[in-house]
Amino acid sequence: MASCWWRWRRGCSWRPAARSPGPGSLGRAGLSGLRAAAAAAAARAQMSCFNLVKSLTSAFPNMYSISRFHHVTPAVCCCSRTRSGEKYTDPFNLGWRDLKGLYEDIRKELFISTTELKDMCEYYFDGKGKAFRPIIVVLMARACNIHHNNSRNVQASQRAIALIAEMIHTASLVHDDVIDDASSRRGKHTVNKIWGEKKAVLAGDLILSAASIALARIGNTTVVSILTQVIEDLVRGEFLQLGSKENENERFAHYLEKTFKKTASLIANSCKALIDDVLDFTSCSDRMGKPTSADLKLGLATGPVLFACQQFPEMNAMIMRRFSSPGDVDRARQYVLQSDGVQQTTYLAQRYCREAVREISKLRPSPERDALIQLSEIVLTRDK
C-alpha cells in the first residue's frame, strides 16, 4: 500500500514506516474518493454531536440558547488529557454520580405484568453493561450546564435522555441478535436463544415503546424529533449493513454511512464503531463476551477487510459473495492479519477521535469536559 495512503494519519499520534506500493493500491482518483467519503462521514458525525447537545439543551430550554454554544478554547490533540484546574476523576466514576439507580429506573419504565415478557425485557438491564451512552449523555449535560450557566446540576429531563438512550440501544441489541442469529452477548446467552426469535422481536419492540413513552413525557418536540431520527438511523443502518457495493470507493462510503447510522447517530461518536471492528480481529471471544470474526461470519466487510482488500484484491470476490463459500471466513481473516488493515482502521478511528476532541474543547474547561476527552482515549485503547 502506498506510503501516502490515508494522508490524514499525519494528525494522528503514531504511524507506520512508509511502504512501497503493492498490488491493488488505489490511484489518485480512488484515494480522493475515499477521503471525500470519510470527510462526509466526519461532517455527519459532527452534526450528530451537535444534535446531542441540542437535545440536552432543549431538555431545559430556559437555561440555554443554542446560538451561545460556541466557546473558543485551544484545540486539544487526541489521546491527551486536559486539565481544568479542578480535581479530575475517572470519567466513569464522574458520570455514575448522576446515574445511580439507572437500571432500577429503566425497569420501572418497563412496567409489565406478564412474568415472561418482564424477564425478557429486563434481561440486559442487569447492571453488567458499560452504560457508555448514558455516561456520555450526563457528562455532556454537565459540561453544557457549566458552559452556559456555571451550574453542575443535571436536570431531571437531561437524565431522562440518558435512560432513553440506553433503552433505545438495548432494544437495537435485541433486534440485532435476531437478525444476526447471535447466540451470546455480554458473556451470556442472547434473548433470542433463550426465548426464541419471535418473542425476542416483541421484547425489543416493547423496550422501544417504553423508551418512546418516556421520551414523550419530556414534553419537548425538539428532543422528540432528534431522538426519533436516531431510531430511523438505526433501521436504515441495518439495511445498509445487509447490502454490498461492487465499486471499492462506493463500498467504503457505504461502510462509513452504515457505521454512522448504526452507532454514531446514537452516541455521537463514530470512533467507537470503528474500534469495535478492529477488536473483531484482535481480541479473543472471552474478553469480547461474543464470538470474534463474527462480522465475517455474518458476511460483513468492515474497515479492516476493506483496507486489506487494497493489498489482496482477491478479497473482492469474497466480499461480493459475503464470505459464503467454504473457507472464505478463515482466508479473509488471514488476509486482514497479513495486511495493515487493522492499523489503517485504527488511524481512521484516531482521526474521528481528534475531531470529537476538537468539538468538545469548545466548551468551557471543567472536569466533565476533561472526562469526555478522556473517554475518547479509553475508546481507542480498549480491548473488549
CSV table of C-alpha atoms in Angstrom, one decimal:
chain,number,residue,atom,x,y,z
A,1,MET,CA,0.0,0.0,0.0
A,2,ALA,CA,1.4,3.4,-0.9
A,3,SER,CA,3.1,5.4,1.7
A,4,CYS,CA,0.7,8.3,1.1
A,5,TRP,CA,-2.3,6.1,2.0
A,6,TRP,CA,-4.7,8.0,4.2
A,7,ARG,CA,-2.7,11.2,4.4
A,8,TRP,CA,-4.9,12.3,7.3
A,9,ARG,CA,-2.9,10.0,9.5
A,10,ARG,CA,-0.3,12.8,9.8
A,11,GLY,CA,-2.6,14.3,12.5
A,12,CYS,CA,-2.5,11.0,14.5
A,13,SER,CA,-0.2,10.2,17.4
A,14,TRP,CA,1.7,7.4,15.6
A,15,ARG,CA,2.1,5.9,12.1
A,16,PRO,CA,4.0,3.1,10.5
A,17,ALA,CA,7.1,3.4,8.3
A,18,ALA,CA,6.5,4.2,4.7
A,19,ARG,CA,5.7,1.2,2.5
A,20,SER,CA,6.1,0.7,-1.2
A,21,PRO,CA,3.1,0.4,-3.4
A,22,GLY,CA,1.5,-3.1,-3.5
A,23,PRO,CA,-1.0,-4.7,-5.8
A,24,GLY,CA,-4.4,-3.2,-5.7
A,25,SER,CA,-3.3,0.1,-4.3
A,26,LEU,CA,-5.6,3.0,-5.1
A,27,GLY,CA,-4.8,5.6,-7.6
A,28,ARG,CA,-5.3,9.3,-7.1
A,29,ALA,CA,-8.9,9.2,-8.0
A,30,GLY,CA,-9.6,6.3,-5.7
A,31,LEU,CA,-7.8,7.9,-2.8
A,32,SER,CA,-9.6,11.1,-3.4
A,33,GLY,CA,-12.9,9.3,-3.4
A,34,LEU,CA,-12.2,7.6,0.0
A,35,ARG,CA,-11.0,10.9,1.5
A,36,ALA,CA,-14.3,12.5,0.4
A,37,ALA,CA,-16.3,9.7,1.8
A,38,ALA,CA,-14.5,10.0,5.2
A,39,ALA,CA,-14.9,13.7,5.2
A,40,ALA,CA,-18.6,13.4,4.6
A,41,ALA,CA,-19.0,10.9,7.4
A,42,ALA,CA,-17.0,13.2,9.7
A,43,ALA,CA,-19.3,16.0,8.9
A,44,ARG,CA,-22.3,13.9,9.7
A,45,ALA,CA,-20.8,12.7,13.0
A,46,GLN,CA,-20.1,16.3,14.0
A,47,MET,CA,-23.8,17.2,13.2
A,48,SER,CA,-24.8,14.2,15.4
A,49,CYS,CA,-22.7,15.6,18.2
A,50,PHE,CA,-24.4,19.0,17.7
A,51,ASN,CA,-27.8,17.2,17.8
A,52,LEU,CA,-27.0,15.5,21.0
A,53,VAL,CA,-26.0,18.8,22.6
A,54,LYS,CA,-29.2,20.4,21.1
A,55,SER,CA,-31.3,17.6,22.7
A,56,LEU,CA,-29.7,18.1,26.1
A,57,THR,CA,-30.1,21.9,26.0
A,58,SER,CA,-33.6,21.6,24.6
A,59,ALA,CA,-34.5,19.4,27.6
A,60,PHE,CA,-34.1,22.5,29.8
A,61,PRO,CA,-34.9,25.3,27.4
A,62,ASN,CA,-34.9,28.3,29.7
A,63,MET,CA,-31.2,27.7,30.6
A,64,TYR,CA,-29.8,27.8,27.1
A,65,SER,CA,-29.7,29.5,23.7
A,66,ILE,CA,-28.1,27.1,21.2
A,67,SER,CA,-26.5,30.1,19.4
A,68,ARG,CA,-24.4,30.6,22.6
A,69,PHE,CA,-22.9,27.1,22.3
A,70,HIS,CA,-19.5,28.1,20.7
A,71,HIS,CA,-16.8,28.9,23.2
A,72,VAL,CA,-13.3,29.3,21.8
A,73,THR,CA,-10.6,27.5,23.7
A,74,PRO,CA,-7.3,26.0,22.4
A,75,ALA,CA,-7.8,22.8,20.5
A,76,VAL,CA,-6.5,19.6,22.1
A,77,CYS,CA,-5.0,16.6,20.3
A,78,CYS,CA,-6.5,13.2,20.6
A,79,CYS,CA,-5.3,11.0,23.5
A,80,SER,CA,-4.1,13.9,25.5
A,81,ARG,CA,-5.5,14.7,28.9
A,82,THR,CA,-6.6,18.3,29.5
A,83,ARG,CA,-6.9,19.7,33.0
A,84,SER,CA,-9.5,22.2,34.0
A,85,GLY,CA,-7.7,23.2,37.2
A,86,GLU,CA,-10.1,21.2,39.3
A,87,LYS,CA,-9.7,17.7,40.8
A,88,TYR,CA,-10.0,15.2,38.0
A,89,THR,CA,-11.5,11.8,38.5
A,90,ASP,CA,-12.2,8.7,36.4
A,91,PRO,CA,-14.8,9.5,33.7
A,92,PHE,CA,-17.0,6.5,34.6
A,93,ASN,CA,-17.0,7.4,38.3
A,94,LEU,CA,-17.7,11.0,37.4
A,95,GLY,CA,-20.6,10.0,35.2
A,96,TRP,CA,-22.1,7.5,37.6
A,97,ARG,CA,-22.7,10.2,40.2
A,98,ASP,CA,-25.8,11.1,38.1
A,99,LEU,CA,-26.7,7.6,37.1
A,100,LYS,CA,-27.3,5.9,40.5
A,101,GLY,CA,-30.3,3.7,40.2
A,102,LEU,CA,-30.1,3.8,36.4
A,103,TYR,CA,-31.2,0.2,35.8
A,104,GLU,CA,-33.8,0.3,38.5
A,105,ASP,CA,-35.3,3.4,36.9
A,106,ILE,CA,-35.3,1.7,33.5
A,107,ARG,CA,-37.0,-1.4,34.9
A,108,LYS,CA,-39.7,1.0,36.4
A,109,GLU,CA,-40.3,2.3,32.8
A,110,LEU,CA,-40.8,-1.4,31.8
A,111,PHE,CA,-43.8,-1.9,34.0
A,112,ILE,CA,-45.0,-5.3,32.7
A,113,SER,CA,-47.5,-7.7,34.3
A,114,THR,CA,-46.5,-10.8,32.3
A,115,THR,CA,-43.6,-12.5,34.1
A,116,GLU,CA,-42.0,-14.0,30.9
A,117,LEU,CA,-42.2,-10.7,29.0
A,118,LYS,CA,-40.8,-8.8,32.0
A,119,ASP,CA,-37.9,-11.2,32.3
A,120,MET,CA,-37.1,-10.9,28.6
A,121,CYS,CA,-37.2,-7.1,28.6
A,122,GLU,CA,-35.1,-6.8,31.8
A,123,TYR,CA,-32.6,-9.4,30.7
A,124,TYR,CA,-29.9,-6.9,29.5
A,125,PHE,CA,-30.6,-4.3,32.2
A,126,ASP,CA,-28.7,-6.3,34.8
A,127,GLY,CA,-26.1,-3.6,35.5
A,128,LYS,CA,-23.3,-5.6,33.8
A,129,GLY,CA,-23.1,-3.4,30.7
A,130,LYS,CA,-20.7,-0.4,30.3
A,131,ALA,CA,-23.6,2.1,30.2
A,132,PHE,CA,-21.3,4.0,27.8
A,133,ARG,CA,-24.1,6.0,26.2
A,134,PRO,CA,-25.8,7.2,29.4
A,135,ILE,CA,-22.4,8.3,30.8
A,136,ILE,CA,-21.6,10.3,27.7
A,137,VAL,CA,-25.1,12.0,28.0
A,138,VAL,CA,-24.7,13.0,31.6
A,139,LEU,CA,-21.1,14.2,31.2
A,140,MET,CA,-22.2,16.2,28.2
A,141,ALA,CA,-25.2,17.6,30.1
A,142,ARG,CA,-23.0,18.7,33.0
A,143,ALA,CA,-20.4,20.2,30.6
A,144,CYS,CA,-23.1,22.1,28.8
A,145,ASN,CA,-24.6,23.3,32.0
A,146,ILE,CA,-21.3,24.6,33.2
A,147,HIS,CA,-20.6,26.2,29.9
A,148,HIS,CA,-23.8,28.1,29.7
A,149,ASN,CA,-24.9,28.7,33.3
A,150,ASN,CA,-22.0,27.7,35.5
A,151,SER,CA,-24.3,25.1,37.0
A,152,ARG,CA,-23.2,21.5,37.8
A,153,ASN,CA,-26.7,20.1,38.3
A,154,VAL,CA,-28.1,17.7,35.8
A,155,GLN,CA,-31.8,18.3,35.2
A,156,ALA,CA,-34.3,15.5,35.5
A,157,SER,CA,-35.2,15.8,31.8
A,158,GLN,CA,-31.5,15.6,30.9
A,159,ARG,CA,-31.0,12.4,33.0
A,160,ALA,CA,-34.1,11.0,31.3
A,161,ILE,CA,-32.4,11.3,28.0
A,162,ALA,CA,-29.6,9.1,29.4
A,163,LEU,CA,-32.1,6.4,30.3
A,164,ILE,CA,-33.8,6.7,26.9
A,165,ALA,CA,-30.5,6.4,25.1
A,166,GLU,CA,-29.7,3.2,26.9
A,167,MET,CA,-33.2,1.8,26.3
A,168,ILE,CA,-33.0,2.5,22.5
A,169,HIS,CA,-29.5,1.0,22.4
A,170,THR,CA,-30.7,-2.2,24.2
A,171,ALA,CA,-33.7,-2.6,22.0
A,172,SER,CA,-31.5,-2.4,19.0
A,173,LEU,CA,-29.2,-5.1,20.5
A,174,VAL,CA,-32.2,-7.5,21.0
A,175,HIS,CA,-33.2,-6.9,17.4
A,176,ASP,CA,-29.7,-7.2,16.0
A,177,ASP,CA,-29.2,-10.5,17.8
A,178,VAL,CA,-32.3,-11.9,16.0
A,179,ILE,CA,-31.1,-10.6,12.6
A,180,ASP,CA,-27.6,-12.0,13.2
A,181,ASP,CA,-28.8,-15.2,14.8
A,182,ALA,CA,-26.4,-14.4,17.6
A,183,SER,CA,-26.0,-16.9,20.5
A,184,SER,CA,-24.1,-14.8,23.0
A,185,ARG,CA,-23.7,-11.2,24.2
A,186,ARG,CA,-22.0,-9.8,27.2
A,187,GLY,CA,-20.8,-13.3,28.1
A,188,LYS,CA,-24.3,-14.9,28.3
A,189,HIS,CA,-26.9,-16.4,26.0
A,190,THR,CA,-29.0,-13.9,23.9
A,191,VAL,CA,-32.7,-13.3,24.4
A,192,ASN,CA,-33.5,-15.0,21.1
A,193,LYS,CA,-31.6,-18.2,22.0
A,194,ILE,CA,-33.4,-18.4,25.4
A,195,TRP,CA,-36.9,-17.4,24.4
A,196,GLY,CA,-37.0,-17.7,20.6
A,197,GLU,CA,-36.8,-15.2,17.8
A,198,LYS,CA,-40.5,-14.2,17.7
A,199,LYS,CA,-40.6,-13.3,21.4
A,200,ALA,CA,-37.3,-11.6,21.2
A,201,VAL,CA,-38.6,-9.3,18.5
A,202,LEU,CA,-41.6,-8.4,20.6
A,203,ALA,CA,-39.4,-7.8,23.6
A,204,GLY,CA,-37.3,-5.3,21.6
A,205,ASP,CA,-40.4,-3.6,20.4
A,206,LEU,CA,-41.7,-3.3,23.9
A,207,ILE,CA,-38.4,-1.7,25.2
A,208,LEU,CA,-38.6,0.7,22.3
A,209,SER,CA,-42.2,1.6,23.0
A,210,ALA,CA,-41.3,2.2,26.7
A,211,ALA,CA,-38.5,4.5,25.6
A,212,SER,CA,-40.9,6.4,23.3
A,213,ILE,CA,-43.3,6.9,26.2
A,214,ALA,CA,-40.5,8.2,28.4
A,215,LEU,CA,-39.4,10.5,25.5
A,216,ALA,CA,-42.9,11.9,25.1
A,217,ARG,CA,-43.1,12.6,28.8
A,218,ILE,CA,-40.2,15.1,28.5
A,219,GLY,CA,-42.7,17.2,26.5
A,220,ASN,CA,-40.2,18.9,24.2
A,221,THR,CA,-40.9,18.5,20.4
A,222,THR,CA,-37.2,19.2,19.5
A,223,VAL,CA,-35.9,16.4,21.7
A,224,VAL,CA,-38.6,14.0,20.4
A,225,SER,CA,-37.6,14.9,16.8
A,226,ILE,CA,-33.9,14.4,17.4
A,227,LEU,CA,-34.2,11.0,19.2
A,228,THR,CA,-36.8,9.8,16.7
A,229,GLN,CA,-34.2,10.5,14.0
A,230,VAL,CA,-31.8,8.2,15.9
A,231,ILE,CA,-34.3,5.3,15.7
A,232,GLU,CA,-34.8,5.9,12.0
A,233,ASP,CA,-31.0,5.9,11.5
A,234,LEU,CA,-30.7,2.6,13.4
A,235,VAL,CA,-33.1,0.9,10.9
A,236,ARG,CA,-31.5,2.5,7.9
A,237,GLY,CA,-28.1,1.4,9.1
A,238,GLU,CA,-29.2,-2.1,9.5
A,239,PHE,CA,-30.5,-2.1,5.9
A,240,LEU,CA,-27.2,-0.7,4.7
A,241,GLN,CA,-25.4,-3.5,6.6
A,242,LEU,CA,-27.3,-6.0,4.6
A,243,GLY,CA,-26.0,-4.7,1.2
A,244,SER,CA,-22.7,-4.6,-0.6
A,245,LYS,CA,-21.2,-2.4,-3.3
A,246,GLU,CA,-19.0,-3.6,-6.2
A,247,ASN,CA,-17.1,-0.3,-6.6
A,248,GLU,CA,-14.4,0.0,-4.0
A,249,ASN,CA,-14.8,3.7,-3.3
A,250,GLU,CA,-18.6,3.3,-3.0
A,251,ARG,CA,-18.1,0.3,-0.8
A,252,PHE,CA,-16.0,2.4,1.7
A,253,ALA,CA,-18.5,5.2,1.7
A,254,HIS,CA,-21.3,2.6,2.3
A,255,TYR,CA,-19.4,1.3,5.3
A,256,LEU,CA,-18.9,4.7,6.8
A,257,GLU,CA,-22.6,5.6,6.3
A,258,LYS,CA,-23.6,2.3,7.9
A,259,THR,CA,-21.3,3.0,10.9
A,260,PHE,CA,-22.7,6.5,11.4
A,261,LYS,CA,-26.4,5.3,11.3
A,262,LYS,CA,-26.0,2.2,13.4
A,263,THR,CA,-23.7,3.7,16.1
A,264,ALA,CA,-22.6,7.3,15.8
A,265,SER,CA,-26.1,8.6,15.4
A,266,LEU,CA,-26.9,7.4,18.9
A,267,ILE,CA,-23.7,8.1,20.8
A,268,ALA,CA,-22.4,10.9,18.6
A,269,ASN,CA,-19.0,9.1,18.5
A,270,SER,CA,-18.3,7.1,15.3
A,271,CYS,CA,-14.9,6.3,16.7
A,272,LYS,CA,-16.3,3.6,18.9
A,273,ALA,CA,-17.9,1.6,16.0
A,274,LEU,CA,-14.5,1.6,14.1
A,275,ILE,CA,-12.7,0.2,17.2
A,276,ASP,CA,-15.4,-2.5,17.5
A,277,ASP,CA,-14.4,-3.6,14.0
A,278,VAL,CA,-10.7,-3.7,14.9
A,279,LEU,CA,-11.5,-5.8,18.0
A,280,ASP,CA,-13.3,-8.3,15.9
A,281,PHE,CA,-9.8,-9.3,14.6
A,282,THR,CA,-7.6,-8.6,17.6
A,283,SER,CA,-9.5,-9.6,20.7
A,284,CYS,CA,-10.4,-13.1,21.9
A,285,SER,CA,-14.0,-14.3,22.5
A,286,ASP,CA,-13.7,-14.5,26.2
A,287,ARG,CA,-12.8,-10.8,26.5
A,288,MET,CA,-15.3,-9.6,24.0
A,289,GLY,CA,-18.2,-11.6,25.5
A,290,LYS,CA,-19.2,-12.6,22.0
A,291,PRO,CA,-17.5,-14.6,19.2
A,292,THR,CA,-14.8,-12.9,17.3
A,293,SER,CA,-14.7,-12.9,13.5
A,294,ALA,CA,-18.4,-12.5,13.9
A,295,ASP,CA,-18.7,-9.8,11.3
A,296,LEU,CA,-17.1,-12.0,8.6
A,297,LYS,CA,-19.4,-14.9,9.5
A,298,LEU,CA,-22.3,-12.5,9.0
A,299,GLY,CA,-20.9,-11.6,5.6
A,300,LEU,CA,-20.0,-8.1,6.6
A,301,ALA,CA,-17.0,-6.2,5.2
A,302,THR,CA,-15.8,-3.9,7.9
A,303,GLY,CA,-12.9,-1.4,7.9
A,304,PRO,CA,-10.0,-3.9,8.3
A,305,VAL,CA,-11.4,-6.0,5.5
A,306,LEU,CA,-11.9,-3.1,3.1
A,307,PHE,CA,-8.3,-1.8,3.8
A,308,ALA,CA,-6.9,-5.3,3.4
A,309,CYS,CA,-8.7,-5.6,0.1
A,310,GLN,CA,-6.3,-3.0,-1.3
A,311,GLN,CA,-3.4,-5.3,-0.7
A,312,PHE,CA,-5.2,-8.5,-1.6
A,313,PRO,CA,-7.6,-7.8,-4.5
A,314,GLU,CA,-8.7,-11.4,-4.5
A,315,MET,CA,-10.8,-10.5,-1.4
A,316,ASN,CA,-13.2,-8.6,-3.7
A,317,ALA,CA,-14.9,-11.8,-4.8
A,318,MET,CA,-15.3,-12.9,-1.2
A,319,ILE,CA,-16.8,-9.5,-0.2
A,320,MET,CA,-19.3,-9.7,-3.0
A,321,ARG,CA,-20.4,-13.2,-2.1
A,322,ARG,CA,-20.4,-12.1,1.6
A,323,PHE,CA,-17.8,-14.7,2.6
A,324,SER,CA,-20.4,-17.5,2.0
A,325,SER,CA,-18.1,-20.1,0.3
A,326,PRO,CA,-16.3,-22.7,2.4
A,327,GLY,CA,-13.1,-21.3,3.8
A,328,ASP,CA,-13.9,-17.7,3.0
A,329,VAL,CA,-14.0,-16.5,6.6
A,330,ASP,CA,-10.7,-18.1,7.5
A,331,ARG,CA,-8.9,-16.9,4.4
A,332,ALA,CA,-10.3,-13.3,4.8
A,333,ARG,CA,-9.2,-13.2,8.4
A,334,GLN,CA,-5.7,-14.3,7.4
A,335,TYR,CA,-5.6,-11.6,4.7
A,336,VAL,CA,-6.6,-9.0,7.2
A,337,LEU,CA,-3.9,-10.1,9.7
A,338,GLN,CA,-1.3,-10.1,7.0
A,339,SER,CA,-2.2,-6.6,5.8
A,340,ASP,CA,-2.2,-3.3,7.7
A,341,GLY,CA,-6.0,-3.2,7.6
A,342,VAL,CA,-6.3,-3.2,11.4
A,343,GLN,CA,-3.7,-0.4,11.7
A,344,GLN,CA,-5.4,1.7,9.0
A,345,THR,CA,-8.8,1.3,10.6
A,346,THR,CA,-7.2,2.4,13.9
A,347,TYR,CA,-5.8,5.5,12.2
A,348,LEU,CA,-9.2,6.3,10.9
A,349,ALA,CA,-10.7,6.0,14.3
A,350,GLN,CA,-8.0,8.3,15.7
A,351,ARG,CA,-8.9,10.9,13.1
A,352,TYR,CA,-12.6,10.8,14.2
A,353,CYS,CA,-11.4,10.9,17.8
A,354,ARG,CA,-9.4,14.1,17.1
A,355,GLU,CA,-12.5,15.7,15.5
A,356,ALA,CA,-14.6,14.8,18.6
A,357,VAL,CA,-12.0,16.2,20.9
A,358,ARG,CA,-11.8,19.4,18.9
A,359,GLU,CA,-15.5,19.9,19.2
A,360,ILE,CA,-15.7,19.1,22.9
A,361,SER,CA,-12.8,21.5,23.6
A,362,LYS,CA,-15.1,24.4,22.5
A,363,LEU,CA,-16.8,24.0,25.9
A,364,ARG,CA,-15.5,25.8,28.9
A,365,PRO,CA,-12.9,23.9,30.9
A,366,SER,CA,-14.5,21.5,33.5
A,367,PRO,CA,-13.9,18.1,35.0
A,368,GLU,CA,-16.8,16.8,32.9
A,369,ARG,CA,-15.3,18.2,29.7
A,370,ASP,CA,-12.0,16.6,30.5
A,371,ALA,CA,-13.7,13.3,31.2
A,372,LEU,CA,-15.3,13.4,27.8
A,373,ILE,CA,-11.9,13.9,26.2
A,374,GLN,CA,-10.5,11.0,28.4
A,375,LEU,CA,-13.3,8.8,27.2
A,376,SER,CA,-12.1,9.2,23.6
A,377,GLU,CA,-8.8,7.7,24.7
A,378,ILE,CA,-10.5,4.9,26.6
A,379,VAL,CA,-12.5,4.0,23.5
A,380,LEU,CA,-9.4,3.9,21.3
A,381,THR,CA,-7.3,1.7,23.7
A,382,ARG,CA,-9.9,-0.7,25.0
A,383,ASP,CA,-9.6,-4.4,24.3
A,384,LYS,CA,-13.2,-5.6,24.7
